[in-house]
Coordinates of C-alpha atoms and ligand atoms in Angstrom, one line a residue:
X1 CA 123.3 104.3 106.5
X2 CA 120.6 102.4 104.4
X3 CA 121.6 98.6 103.8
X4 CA 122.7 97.1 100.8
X5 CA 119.6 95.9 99.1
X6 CA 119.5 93.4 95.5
X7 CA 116.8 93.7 93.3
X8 CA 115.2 91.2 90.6
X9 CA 115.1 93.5 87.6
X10 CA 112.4 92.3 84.9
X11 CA 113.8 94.7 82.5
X12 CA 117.5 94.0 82.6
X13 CA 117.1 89.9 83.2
X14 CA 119.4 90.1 86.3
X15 CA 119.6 90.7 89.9
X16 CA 120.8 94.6 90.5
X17 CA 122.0 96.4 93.0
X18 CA 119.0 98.9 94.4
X19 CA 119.9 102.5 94.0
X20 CA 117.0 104.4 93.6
X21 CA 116.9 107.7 91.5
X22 CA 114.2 109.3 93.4
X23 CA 114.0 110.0 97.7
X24 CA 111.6 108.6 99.1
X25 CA 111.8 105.7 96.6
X26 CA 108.7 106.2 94.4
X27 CA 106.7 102.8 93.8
X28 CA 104.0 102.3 91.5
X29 CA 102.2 98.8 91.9
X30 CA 99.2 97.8 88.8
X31 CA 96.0 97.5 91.4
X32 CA 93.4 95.6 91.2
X33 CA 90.2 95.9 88.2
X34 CA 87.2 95.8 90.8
X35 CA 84.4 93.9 89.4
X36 CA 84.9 90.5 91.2
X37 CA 86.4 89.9 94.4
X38 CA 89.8 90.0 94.1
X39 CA 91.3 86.3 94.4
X40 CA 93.8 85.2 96.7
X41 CA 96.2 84.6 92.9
X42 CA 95.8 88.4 93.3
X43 CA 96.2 89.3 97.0
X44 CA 99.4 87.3 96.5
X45 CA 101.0 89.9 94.4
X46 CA 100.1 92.5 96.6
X47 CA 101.9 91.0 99.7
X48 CA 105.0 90.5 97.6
X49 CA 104.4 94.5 97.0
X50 CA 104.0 95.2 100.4
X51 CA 106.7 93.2 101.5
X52 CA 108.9 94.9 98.6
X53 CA 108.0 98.1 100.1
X54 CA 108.4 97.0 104.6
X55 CA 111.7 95.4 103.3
X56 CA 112.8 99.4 101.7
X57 CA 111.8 100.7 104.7
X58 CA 114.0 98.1 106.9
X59 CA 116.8 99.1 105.0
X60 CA 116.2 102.8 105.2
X61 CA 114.6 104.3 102.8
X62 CA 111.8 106.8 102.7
X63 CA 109.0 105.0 100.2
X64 CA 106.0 107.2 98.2
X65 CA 103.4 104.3 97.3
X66 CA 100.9 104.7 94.4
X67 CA 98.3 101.8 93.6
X68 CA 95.4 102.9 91.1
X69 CA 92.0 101.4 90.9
X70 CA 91.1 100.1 87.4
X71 CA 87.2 101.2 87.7
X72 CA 86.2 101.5 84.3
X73 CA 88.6 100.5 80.7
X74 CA 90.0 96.9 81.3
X75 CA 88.3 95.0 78.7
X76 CA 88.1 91.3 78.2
X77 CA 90.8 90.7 76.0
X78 CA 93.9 91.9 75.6
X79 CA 93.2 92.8 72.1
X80 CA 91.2 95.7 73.3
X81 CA 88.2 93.7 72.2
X82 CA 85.1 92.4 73.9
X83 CA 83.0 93.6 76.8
X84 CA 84.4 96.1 79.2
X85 CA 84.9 94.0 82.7
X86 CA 83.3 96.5 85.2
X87 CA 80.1 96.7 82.7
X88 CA 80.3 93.1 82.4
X89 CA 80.3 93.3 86.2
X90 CA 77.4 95.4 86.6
X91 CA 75.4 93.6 84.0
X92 CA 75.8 90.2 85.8
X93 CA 74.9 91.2 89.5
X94 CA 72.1 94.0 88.0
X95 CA 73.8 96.6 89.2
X96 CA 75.2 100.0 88.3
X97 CA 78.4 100.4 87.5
X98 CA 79.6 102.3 90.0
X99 CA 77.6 100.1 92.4
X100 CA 79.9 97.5 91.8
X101 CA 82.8 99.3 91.6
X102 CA 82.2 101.0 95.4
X103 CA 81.6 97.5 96.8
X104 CA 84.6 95.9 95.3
X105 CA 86.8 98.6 96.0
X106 CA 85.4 98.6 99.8
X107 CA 86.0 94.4 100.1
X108 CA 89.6 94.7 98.3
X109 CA 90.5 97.4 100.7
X110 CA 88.9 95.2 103.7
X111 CA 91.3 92.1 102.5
X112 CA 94.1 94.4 102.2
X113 CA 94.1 95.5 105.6
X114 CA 93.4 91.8 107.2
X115 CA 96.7 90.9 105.2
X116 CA 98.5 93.4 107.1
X117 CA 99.3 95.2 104.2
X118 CA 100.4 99.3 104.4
X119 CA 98.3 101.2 103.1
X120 CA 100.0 103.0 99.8
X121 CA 100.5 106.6 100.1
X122 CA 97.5 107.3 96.8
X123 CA 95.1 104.7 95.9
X124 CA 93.8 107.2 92.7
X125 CA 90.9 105.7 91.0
X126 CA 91.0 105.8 87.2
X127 CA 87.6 107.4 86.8
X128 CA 89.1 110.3 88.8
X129 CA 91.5 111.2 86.4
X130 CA 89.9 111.1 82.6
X131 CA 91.3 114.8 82.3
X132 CA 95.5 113.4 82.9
X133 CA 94.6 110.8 80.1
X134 CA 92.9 112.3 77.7
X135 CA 95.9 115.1 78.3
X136 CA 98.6 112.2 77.7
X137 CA 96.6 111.4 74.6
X138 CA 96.7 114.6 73.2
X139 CA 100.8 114.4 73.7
X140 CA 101.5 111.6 72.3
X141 CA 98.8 112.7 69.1
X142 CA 100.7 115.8 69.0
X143 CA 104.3 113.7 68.7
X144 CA 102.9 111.4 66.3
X145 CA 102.6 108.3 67.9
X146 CA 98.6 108.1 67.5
X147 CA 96.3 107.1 64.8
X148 CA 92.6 106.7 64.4
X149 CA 90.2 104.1 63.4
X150 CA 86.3 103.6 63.6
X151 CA 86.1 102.1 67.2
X152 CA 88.9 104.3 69.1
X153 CA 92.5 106.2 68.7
X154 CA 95.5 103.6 68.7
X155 CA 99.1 104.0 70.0
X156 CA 101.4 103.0 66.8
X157 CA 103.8 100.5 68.4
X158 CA 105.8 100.8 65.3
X159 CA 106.4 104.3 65.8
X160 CA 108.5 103.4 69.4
X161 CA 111.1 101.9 68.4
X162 CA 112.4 99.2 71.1
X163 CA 108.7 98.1 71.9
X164 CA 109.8 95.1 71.5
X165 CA 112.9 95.0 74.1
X166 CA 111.2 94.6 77.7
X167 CA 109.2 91.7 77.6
X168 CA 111.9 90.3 74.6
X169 CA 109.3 89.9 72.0
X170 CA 110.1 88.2 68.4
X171 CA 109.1 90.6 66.0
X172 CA 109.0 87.8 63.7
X173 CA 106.4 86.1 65.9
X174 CA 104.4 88.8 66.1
X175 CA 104.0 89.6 62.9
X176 CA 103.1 85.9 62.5
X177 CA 100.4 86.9 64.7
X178 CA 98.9 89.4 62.4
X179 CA 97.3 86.8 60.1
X180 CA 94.5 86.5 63.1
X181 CA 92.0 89.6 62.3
X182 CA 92.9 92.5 64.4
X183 CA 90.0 94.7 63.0
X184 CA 91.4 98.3 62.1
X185 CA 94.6 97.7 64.0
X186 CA 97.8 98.7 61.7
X187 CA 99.9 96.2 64.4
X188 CA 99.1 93.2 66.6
X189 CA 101.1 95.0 69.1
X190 CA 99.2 98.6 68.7
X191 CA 96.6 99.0 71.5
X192 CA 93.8 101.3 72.2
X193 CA 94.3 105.0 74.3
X194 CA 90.5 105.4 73.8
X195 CA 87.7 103.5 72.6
X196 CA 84.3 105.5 71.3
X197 CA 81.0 104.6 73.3
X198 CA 79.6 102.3 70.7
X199 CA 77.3 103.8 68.4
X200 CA 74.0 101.6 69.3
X201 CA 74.6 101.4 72.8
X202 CA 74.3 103.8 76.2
X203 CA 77.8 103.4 78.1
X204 CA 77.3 104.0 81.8
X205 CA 80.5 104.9 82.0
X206 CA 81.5 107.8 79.4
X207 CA 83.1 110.7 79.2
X208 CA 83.8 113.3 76.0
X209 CA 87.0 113.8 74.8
X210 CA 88.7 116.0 71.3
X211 CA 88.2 112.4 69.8
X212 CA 84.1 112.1 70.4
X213 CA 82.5 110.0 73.6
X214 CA 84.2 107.1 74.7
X215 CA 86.3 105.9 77.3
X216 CA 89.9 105.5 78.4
X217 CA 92.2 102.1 77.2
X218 CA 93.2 100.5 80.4
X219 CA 97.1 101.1 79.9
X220 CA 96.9 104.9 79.8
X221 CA 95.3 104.6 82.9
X222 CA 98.5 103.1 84.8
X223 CA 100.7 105.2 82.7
X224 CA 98.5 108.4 83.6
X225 CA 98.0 108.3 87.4
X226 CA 101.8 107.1 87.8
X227 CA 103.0 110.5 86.0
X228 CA 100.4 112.5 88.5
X229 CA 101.7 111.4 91.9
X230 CA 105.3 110.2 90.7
X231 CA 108.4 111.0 89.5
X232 CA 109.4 109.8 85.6
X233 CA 111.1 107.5 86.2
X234 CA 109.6 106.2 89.1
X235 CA 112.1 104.5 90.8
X236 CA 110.1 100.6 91.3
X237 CA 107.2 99.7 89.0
X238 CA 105.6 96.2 89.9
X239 CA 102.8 93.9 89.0
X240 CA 102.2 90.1 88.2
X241 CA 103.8 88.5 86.1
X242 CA 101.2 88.2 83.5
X243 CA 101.4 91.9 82.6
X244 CA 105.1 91.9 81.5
X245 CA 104.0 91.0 77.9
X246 CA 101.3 93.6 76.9
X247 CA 100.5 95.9 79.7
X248 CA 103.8 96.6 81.2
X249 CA 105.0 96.9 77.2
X250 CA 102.1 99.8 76.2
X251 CA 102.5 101.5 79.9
X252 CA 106.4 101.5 79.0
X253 CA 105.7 102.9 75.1
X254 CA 103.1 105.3 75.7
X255 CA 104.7 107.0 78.7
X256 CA 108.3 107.1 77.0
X257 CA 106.9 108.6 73.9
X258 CA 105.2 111.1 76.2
X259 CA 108.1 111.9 78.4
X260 CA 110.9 111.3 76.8
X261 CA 112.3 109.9 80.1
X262 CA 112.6 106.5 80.7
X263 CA 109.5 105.2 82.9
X264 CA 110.6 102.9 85.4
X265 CA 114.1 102.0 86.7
X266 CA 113.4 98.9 88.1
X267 CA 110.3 96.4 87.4
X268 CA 109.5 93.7 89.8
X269 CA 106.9 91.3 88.8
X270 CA 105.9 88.2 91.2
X271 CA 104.7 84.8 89.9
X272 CA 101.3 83.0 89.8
X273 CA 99.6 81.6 92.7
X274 CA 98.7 78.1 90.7
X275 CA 95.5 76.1 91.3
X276 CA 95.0 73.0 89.5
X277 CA 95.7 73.0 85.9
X278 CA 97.2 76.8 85.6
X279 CA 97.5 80.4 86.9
X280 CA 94.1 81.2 89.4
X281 CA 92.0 83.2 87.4
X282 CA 88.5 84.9 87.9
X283 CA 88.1 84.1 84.4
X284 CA 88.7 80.2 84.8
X285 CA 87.0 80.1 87.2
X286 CA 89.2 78.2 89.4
X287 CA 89.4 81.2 92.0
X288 CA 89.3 81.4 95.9
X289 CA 88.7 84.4 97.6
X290 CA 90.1 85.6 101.3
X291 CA 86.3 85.2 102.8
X292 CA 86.6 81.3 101.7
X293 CA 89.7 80.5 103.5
X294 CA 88.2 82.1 106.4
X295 CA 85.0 80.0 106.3
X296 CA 87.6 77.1 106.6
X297 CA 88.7 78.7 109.8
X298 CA 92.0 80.1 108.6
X299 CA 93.2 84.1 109.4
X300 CA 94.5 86.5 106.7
X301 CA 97.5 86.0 108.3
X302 CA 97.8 82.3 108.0
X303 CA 97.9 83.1 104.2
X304 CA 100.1 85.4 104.1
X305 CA 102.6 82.9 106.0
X306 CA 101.8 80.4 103.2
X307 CA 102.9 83.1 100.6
X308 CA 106.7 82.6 102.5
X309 CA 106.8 79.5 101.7
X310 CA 107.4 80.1 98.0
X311 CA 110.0 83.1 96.3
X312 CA 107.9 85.7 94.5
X313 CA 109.7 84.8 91.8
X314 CA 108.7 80.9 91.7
X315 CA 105.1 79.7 91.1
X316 CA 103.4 78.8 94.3
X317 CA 100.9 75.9 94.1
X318 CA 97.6 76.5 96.7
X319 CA 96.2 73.1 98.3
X320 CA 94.7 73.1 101.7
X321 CA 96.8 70.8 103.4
X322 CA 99.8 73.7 102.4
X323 CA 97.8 76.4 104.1
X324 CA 97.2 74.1 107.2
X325 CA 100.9 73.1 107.3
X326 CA 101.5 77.3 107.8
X327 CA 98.8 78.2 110.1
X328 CA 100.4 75.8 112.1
X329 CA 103.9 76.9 111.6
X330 CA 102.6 80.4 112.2
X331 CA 100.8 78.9 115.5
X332 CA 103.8 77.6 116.7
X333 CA 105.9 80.5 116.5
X334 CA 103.7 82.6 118.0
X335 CA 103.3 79.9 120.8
X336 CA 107.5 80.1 120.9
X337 CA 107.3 83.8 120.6
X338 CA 104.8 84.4 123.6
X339 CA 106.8 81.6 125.9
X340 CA 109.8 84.3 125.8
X341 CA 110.7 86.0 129.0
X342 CA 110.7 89.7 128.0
X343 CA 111.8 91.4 131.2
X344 CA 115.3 90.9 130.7
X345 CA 117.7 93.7 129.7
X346 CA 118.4 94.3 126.1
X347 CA 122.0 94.5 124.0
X348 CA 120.6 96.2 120.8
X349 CA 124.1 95.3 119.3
X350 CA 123.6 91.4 119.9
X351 CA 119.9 92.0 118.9
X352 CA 121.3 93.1 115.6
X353 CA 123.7 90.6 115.0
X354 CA 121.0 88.2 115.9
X355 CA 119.1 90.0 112.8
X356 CA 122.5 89.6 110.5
X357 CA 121.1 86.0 108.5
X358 CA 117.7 87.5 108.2
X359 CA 118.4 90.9 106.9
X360 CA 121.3 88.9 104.2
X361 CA 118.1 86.7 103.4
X362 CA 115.3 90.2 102.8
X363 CA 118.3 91.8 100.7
X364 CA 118.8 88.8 98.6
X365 CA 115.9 90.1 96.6
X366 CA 113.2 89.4 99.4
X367 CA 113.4 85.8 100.2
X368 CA 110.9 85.2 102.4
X369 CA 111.4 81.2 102.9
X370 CA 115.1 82.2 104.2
X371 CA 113.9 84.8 105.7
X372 CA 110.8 82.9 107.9
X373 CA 114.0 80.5 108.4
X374 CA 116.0 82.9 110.5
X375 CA 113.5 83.7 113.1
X376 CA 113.4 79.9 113.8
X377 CA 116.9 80.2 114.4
X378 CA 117.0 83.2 116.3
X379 CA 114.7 81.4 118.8
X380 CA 117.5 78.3 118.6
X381 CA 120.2 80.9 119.0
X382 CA 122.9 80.3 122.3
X383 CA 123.6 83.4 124.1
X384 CA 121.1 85.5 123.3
X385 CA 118.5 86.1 125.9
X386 CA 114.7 85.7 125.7
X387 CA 114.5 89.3 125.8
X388 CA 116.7 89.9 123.0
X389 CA 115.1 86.9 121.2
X390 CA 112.1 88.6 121.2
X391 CA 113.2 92.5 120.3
X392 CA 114.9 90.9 117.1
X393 CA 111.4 89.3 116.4
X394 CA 109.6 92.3 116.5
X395 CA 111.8 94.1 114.4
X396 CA 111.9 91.2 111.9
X397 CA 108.1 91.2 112.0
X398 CA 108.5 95.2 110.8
X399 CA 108.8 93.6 107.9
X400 CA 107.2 89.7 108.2
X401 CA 104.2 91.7 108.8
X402 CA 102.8 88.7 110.8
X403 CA 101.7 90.0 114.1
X404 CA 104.5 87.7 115.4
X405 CA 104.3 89.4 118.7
X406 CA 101.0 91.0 118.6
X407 CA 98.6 89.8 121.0
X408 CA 100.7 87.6 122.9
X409 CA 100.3 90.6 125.5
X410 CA 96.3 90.3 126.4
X411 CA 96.8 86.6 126.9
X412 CA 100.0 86.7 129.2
X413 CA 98.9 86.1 133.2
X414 CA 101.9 86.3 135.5
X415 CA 100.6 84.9 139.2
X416 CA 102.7 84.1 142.4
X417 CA 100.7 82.0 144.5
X418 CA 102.8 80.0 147.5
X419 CA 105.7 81.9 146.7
X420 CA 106.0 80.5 143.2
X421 CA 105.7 82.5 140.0
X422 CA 103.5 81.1 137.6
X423 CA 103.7 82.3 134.3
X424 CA 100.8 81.4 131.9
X425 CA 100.4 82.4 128.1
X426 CA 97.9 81.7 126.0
X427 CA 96.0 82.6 122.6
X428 CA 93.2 83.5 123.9
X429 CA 91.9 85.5 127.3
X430 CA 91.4 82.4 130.2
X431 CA 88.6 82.7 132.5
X432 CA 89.8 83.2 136.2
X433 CA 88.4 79.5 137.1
X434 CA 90.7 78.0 134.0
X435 CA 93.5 80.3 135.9
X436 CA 92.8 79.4 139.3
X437 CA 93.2 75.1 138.6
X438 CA 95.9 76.2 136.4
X439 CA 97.8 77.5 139.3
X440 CA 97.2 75.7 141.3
X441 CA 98.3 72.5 140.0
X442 CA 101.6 74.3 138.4
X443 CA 102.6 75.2 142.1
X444 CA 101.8 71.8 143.7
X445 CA 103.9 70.6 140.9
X446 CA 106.4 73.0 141.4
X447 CA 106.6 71.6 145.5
X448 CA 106.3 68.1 144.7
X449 CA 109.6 68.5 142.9
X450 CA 110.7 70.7 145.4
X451 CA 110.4 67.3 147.3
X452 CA 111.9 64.8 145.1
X453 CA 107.6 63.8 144.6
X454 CA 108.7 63.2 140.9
X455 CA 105.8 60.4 140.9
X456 CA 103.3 63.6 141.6
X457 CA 105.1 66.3 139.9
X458 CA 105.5 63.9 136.6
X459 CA 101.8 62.7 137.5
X460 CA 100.4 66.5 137.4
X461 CA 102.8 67.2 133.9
X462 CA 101.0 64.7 132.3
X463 CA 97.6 65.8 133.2
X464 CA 98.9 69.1 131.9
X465 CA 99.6 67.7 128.6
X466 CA 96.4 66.1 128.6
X467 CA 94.5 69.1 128.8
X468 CA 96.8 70.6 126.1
X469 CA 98.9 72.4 128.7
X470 CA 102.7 72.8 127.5
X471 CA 105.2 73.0 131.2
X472 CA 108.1 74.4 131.0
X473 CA 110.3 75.2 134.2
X474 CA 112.1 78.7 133.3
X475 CA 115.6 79.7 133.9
X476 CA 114.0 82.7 136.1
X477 CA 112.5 80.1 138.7
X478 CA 109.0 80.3 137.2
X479 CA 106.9 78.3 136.0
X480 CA 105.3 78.8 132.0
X481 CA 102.2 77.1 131.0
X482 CA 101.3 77.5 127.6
X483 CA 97.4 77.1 127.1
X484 CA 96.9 75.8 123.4
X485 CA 92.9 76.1 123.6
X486 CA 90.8 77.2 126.8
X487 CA 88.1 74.1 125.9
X488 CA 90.7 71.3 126.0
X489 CA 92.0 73.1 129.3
X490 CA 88.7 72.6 130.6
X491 CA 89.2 68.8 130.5
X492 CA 91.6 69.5 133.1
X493 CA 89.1 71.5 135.3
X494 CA 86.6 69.4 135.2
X495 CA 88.4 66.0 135.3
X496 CA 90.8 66.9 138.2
X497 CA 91.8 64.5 140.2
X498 CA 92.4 64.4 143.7
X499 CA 96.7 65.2 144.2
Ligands
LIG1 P1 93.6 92.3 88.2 O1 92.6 92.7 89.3 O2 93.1 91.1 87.4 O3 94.0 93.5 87.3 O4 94.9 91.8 88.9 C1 95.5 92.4 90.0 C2 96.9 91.9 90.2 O5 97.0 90.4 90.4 C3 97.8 92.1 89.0 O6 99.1 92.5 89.4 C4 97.9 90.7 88.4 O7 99.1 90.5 87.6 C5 97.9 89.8 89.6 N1 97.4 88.4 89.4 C6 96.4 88.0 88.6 N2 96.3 86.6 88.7 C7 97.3 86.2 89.6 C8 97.6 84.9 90.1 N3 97.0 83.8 89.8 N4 98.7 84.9 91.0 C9 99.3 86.0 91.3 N5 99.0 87.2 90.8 C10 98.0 87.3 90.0
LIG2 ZN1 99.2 99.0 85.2

């Protein structure tokens, strides 16, 4: 039985109840134009994407993934004027094009998989597939939708005739627009399927076509490699939210007109990471890349933790302090997470009701804050057991994605000594000496209390929590230290005094 899932749908303004057309659901996600690194604005959309696609999967579906790589066509301006970004690209680092277009693709996919996120099923590259758009071109020439001009052949938007429906345009706007000079264009709104090489200039990147030498527009691209690997409609089509206006409008036009099927059933778009004045962009220059918050000593993952603290839907506003505030919030949860005694037996139905708040809060169209919310409270919850605690964890992390119990395992020492079990977690492997004083003071604690010696036994806590050493007297009869750093706990080593 899959679960009842709701859906922000850009298209129809309102929250919808998911029911896809196609099985497995078929997603296509806008991916990412590699000339630059990609920013963390960007990465931000694609965790929202991959947390759109672990959340389909939680609830039972079956998910085909498509992500294309925009390696040659997205110029600098919408208008379908200017530089083309990847030459651009090329031209500023010296360069080939493909050069640059090989390395960015390899660091993108590098960031991707730090952030934990699933690989999609196709990750097509737009210069792989100039024959499926020149095709679609040739459709839509055929149907009447096309016309020509001296730098390329032009979709006319006027031709399709609800263009302006998705992203509500005002016709009346637009055409206010038109006073600006759009060169040949016959509408502000009509974009470019394929531009011509220019005619006193050597494209690296060209290809010949029924229309002469050029090079694809960047929205038959999308359009293109969604109708190779997908059903029309696919059943999910996101990006960010600055594409709703022009790119998600063409991609919708051109494919429709081509088709005759509707494109997408359901668009998802997720809001701007903000920094300073506006939206981070590579082209304001106000952009900060994965690499630079790792420099500061933060982990893919401690970003990804910041991105729950906002809905996809709402802006999200980077400062430091922010990302500090969930490193440590992702810190302590692990530290919660690995202080759980997982040898207890396991009521999967308890584990599930356990799972009730944060499966309501993913379903609610994927709200994460409620969601990060639940597993504090399924670590407050009464009469559930550490063990179940933590299987309800790991299945919430199916879809959290944040390694919540990953790791925990290689720093986890369990040691009896006197007849006491000591149980000692930490986030990092200890070295035996570290251990071995460790131990040793947790059982001479452990005895001093044993003899109403609550001067030593609080005496030896303290020098615990000196050292950075959490105590915690389990409901099992062990004892659990929880190491926060193996330097501070080498204060206690070396600074031990006599008991
Ligand atoms: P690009 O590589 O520029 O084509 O963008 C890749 C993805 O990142 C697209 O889905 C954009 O909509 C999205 N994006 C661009 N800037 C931001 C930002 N500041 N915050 C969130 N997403 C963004
Ligand atoms: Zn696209």
């Amino acid at each position: 039985m899959k679960k009842s899932l709701y859906l922000y749908n850009t298209g129809s303004v309102k929250k919808e109840h998911f029911q896809p057309v196609n099985d497995p659901v078929n997603i296509y996600c806008c991916g990412p134009t590699v000339y630059n690194y990609a920013h963390i604005g960007n990465l931000r959309t694609y965790i929202f994407e991959d947390v759109l696609k672990r959340v389909l999967i939680a609830c039972g579906y079956k998910v085909k993934h498509v992500v294309n790589i925009t390696d040659v066509g997205h110029l600098v301006s919408d208008a379908d004027t200017g530089e083309d970004k990847m030459e651009k690209g090329a031209a500023r680092e010296g360069k080939t094009v493909w050069d640059i277009a090989e390395y960015y693709t390899g660091v993108f996919m590098q960031n991707i998989n730090e952030l934990n996120i699933l690989d999609p099923d196709k990750w097509p590259k737009a210069t792989e597939h100039i024959s499926q758009m020149i095709d679609m071109i040739k459709t839509l020439e055929h149907k009447g939708y096309t016309y020509k001009t001296s730098d390329g052949i032009y979709f006319d938007t006027t031709k399709f005739e609800n263009y302006c429906d998705f992203a509500k345009l005002d016709p009346e706007q637009l055409r206010a627009g038109e006073r600006v000079d759009m060169g040949e264009k016959r509408a502000v709104t009509d974009f470019a399927l394929w531009k011509f090489s220019p005619p006193d200039k050597k494209r690296q990147m060209e290809w010949q076509s029924p229309w002469g030498k050029g090079f694809p527009g960047w929205h038959i691209e999308c359009s293109a490699m969604a109708l190779a690997y997908l059903n029309q409609p696919v059943d999910i089509h996101c990006g960010g939210s600055d594409h709703i206006r022009v790119h998600h409008s063409n991609e919708i036009a051109q494919s429709e007109a081509a088709t005759g099927k509707p494109f997408a059933k359901y668009w998802l778009h997720g809001e701007f990471l903000v920094m300073g004045k506006g939206k981070m962009a590579k082209s304001g220059g106000n952009f900060i890349t994965l690499d630079a918050l790792k420099k500061q000593d933060f982990s893919a993952l401690d970003y990804r933790m910041f991105c729950y603290t906002a809905h996809y839907r709402t802006p999200l506003t980077f400062s430091w302090e922010g990302l500090r505030a969930s490193a440590q919030s992702l810190s302590n949860l692990k530290k919660q997470i690995g202080a759980l005694n997982e040898n207890g037996a396991v009521n999967r139905k308890k584990v599930d009701e356990a799972l009730s708040s944060f499966y309501d809060a993913i379903c609610d169209d994927l709200n994460m804050p409620r969601a990060v919310a639940a597993i504090y409270e399924i670590l407050r919850k009464e009469g559930l057991s550490d063990s179940e605690k933590r299987a309800a964890i790991e299945k919430a992390d199916t879809v959290l994605g944040l390694n919540l119990t990953v790791g925990l395992e290689k720093a986890q020492y369990q040691v009896q000594s006197q007849g006491k079990l000591i149980k000692i977690v930490s986030e990092s492997t200890l070295s035996d000496s570290i251990k071995d004083v460790l131990v040793k003071n947790a059982v001479q604690r452990k005895i001093a209390r044993e003899e109403k010696n609550f001067a030593l036994a609080d005496g030896i806590r303290d020098l615990f929590s000196a050292a950075g050493v959490i105590v915690k007297d389990m409901p099992d009869g062990s004892t659990l230290c929880t190491v926060k750093n193996e330097k501070e706990a080498q204060v206690l080593l070396e600074n031990k005094p006599e008991h």
